[in-house]
Amino acid sequence: MIVAIDGPAGVGKSSIARMLAERSAFTYLNSGSFYRAYTYLHQQKGRDVTDLAGVLSTAKEVSLRLVDGRIHADGIDIEEKLRTREVDAVVAQVSAYPPLRSHVNEQLKAIARGEDMIVEGRDITTVVFPDAELKIYFDAKPEIRAERRFRQHPEGTTYEEVLAGVRARDEIDRNKAVGALKQAEDALYVDTSYLTMDEVCEKVLSAIFALKMG
Ligand code: DC
């Protein structure tokens, strides 16, 4: 069974999806990690990330595997390398390249085939798994997402800068020519603005169990 989750950056998708996976015994798959991994691996080789065809070649040369929920590239755990400022700065542009998106989507489908998985990203409910048994769209106001992020990482920045960053990422995510963030018509819409992680998790778990009971 696939539980597909989409929503904007900073909405709490990853934390909630991880918590859901623990409580449901499903495997957690973060599709953003694939775009991050290919970006990181290309940078590692000292190559130019604005050469998107080059990033695709790098992606085709490497084998990504999910081991205990962590990304391994050719057998090496690179999970800790994926959320650096260097990767953050360019991953949105890299992820907007349609041929790379097709490549990532093939990997995601192969990994999830026949498994119980919670998969999160931007186009998971609309493009990658439009037939997922359960589709969810998490949302929260940009001000709230910025405030949460600023509280977690206040070092060297201001709330206003973080908010501007959140708005800029939303703009890129929503306006990509291929794989843009949008809500699937049949997705369960959950506004997380005023809910705790536990409350969100309970909502989704109820939906999973209702489906399992048939
Ligand atoms: O969720 P994240 O910040 O780790 O995602 C990294 C980047 O990849 C971000 O720019 C959004 C993009 N992304 C995407 O285009 N499609 C997905 N399914 C997941 C992430």
Coordinates of N, CA, C and O and ligand atoms in Angstrom, one line a residue, residues 13 30-33 35-36 83 91-92 95 101 120-124 169 173 176, ligand 1:
K13 N 6.3 17.9 6.6 CA 6.1 16.6 5.9 C 7.0 15.5 6.4 O 6.6 14.4 6.7
N30 N 11.6 9.6 1.2 CA 11.6 11.0 1.0 C 12.1 11.3 -0.4 O 13.3 11.1 -0.7
S31 N 11.2 11.7 -1.3 CA 11.7 11.8 -2.7 C 12.6 13.0 -2.9 O 13.5 13.0 -3.8
G32 N 12.5 14.0 -2.0 CA 13.4 15.2 -2.1 C 14.9 14.7 -1.9 O 15.8 15.3 -2.5
S33 N 15.1 13.6 -1.1 CA 16.4 13.1 -0.9 C 17.1 12.7 -2.2 O 18.3 12.7 -2.3
Y35 N 16.6 14.1 -5.2 CA 17.1 15.3 -5.9 C 18.4 15.8 -5.2 O 19.3 16.3 -5.8
R36 N 18.3 15.8 -3.9 CA 19.5 16.2 -3.1 C 20.7 15.3 -3.3 O 21.8 15.8 -3.4
R83 N 21.6 17.8 3.4 CA 20.9 19.0 3.8 C 21.9 20.1 4.1 O 21.7 20.9 5.1
V91 N 19.4 22.9 -5.3 CA 18.6 21.7 -5.5 C 17.2 22.0 -6.2 O 16.7 21.2 -7.0
A92 N 16.7 23.2 -5.9 CA 15.4 23.6 -6.6 C 15.5 23.6 -8.1 O 14.7 23.1 -8.9
S95 N 16.0 20.1 -9.5 CA 14.8 19.3 -9.5 C 13.8 19.8 -10.6 O 12.8 19.1 -10.8
R101 N 13.7 14.5 -13.5 CA 12.5 14.1 -12.8 C 12.0 12.7 -13.2 O 11.7 11.9 -12.4
E120 N 6.9 10.8 0.4 CA 6.6 12.3 0.4 C 7.4 13.1 -0.6 O 8.5 12.7 -1.0
G121 N 6.8 14.2 -1.0 CA 7.5 15.1 -2.0 C 6.6 16.2 -2.4 O 5.9 16.9 -1.6
R122 N 6.6 16.5 -3.7 CA 5.8 17.6 -4.3 C 4.8 17.1 -5.3 O 3.8 17.7 -5.5
D123 N 5.2 16.1 -6.1 CA 4.4 15.6 -7.2 C 4.1 14.1 -7.0 O 3.8 13.4 -7.9
I124 N 4.1 13.7 -5.7 CA 3.9 12.2 -5.5 C 2.5 11.8 -5.7 O 2.2 10.8 -6.3
R169 N 10.8 29.6 -2.3 CA 10.8 28.2 -2.6 C 9.4 27.7 -3.1 O 9.2 26.9 -4.0
D173 N 8.5 25.8 -6.5 CA 7.8 24.5 -6.4 C 6.5 24.6 -7.2 O 6.1 23.6 -7.8
K176 N 7.0 25.1 -11.5 CA 7.8 24.2 -12.3 C 7.0 23.8 -13.5 O 5.8 23.5 -13.4
Ligands
DC1 O1 11.6 18.3 0.3 P1 13.0 18.8 0.0 O2 13.3 20.2 0.4 O3 14.1 17.8 0.6 O4 13.2 18.7 -1.5 C1 14.4 19.1 -2.2 C2 14.1 19.8 -3.5 O5 13.5 18.8 -4.4 C3 13.1 20.9 -3.4 O6 13.6 22.0 -4.2 C4 11.8 20.4 -4.0 C5 12.3 19.3 -4.9 N1 11.3 18.2 -5.0 C6 10.6 18.0 -6.1 O7 10.7 18.8 -7.0 N2 9.8 16.9 -6.2 C7 9.7 16.1 -5.2 N3 8.9 15.0 -5.4 C8 10.4 16.2 -4.0 C9 11.2 17.3 -3.9

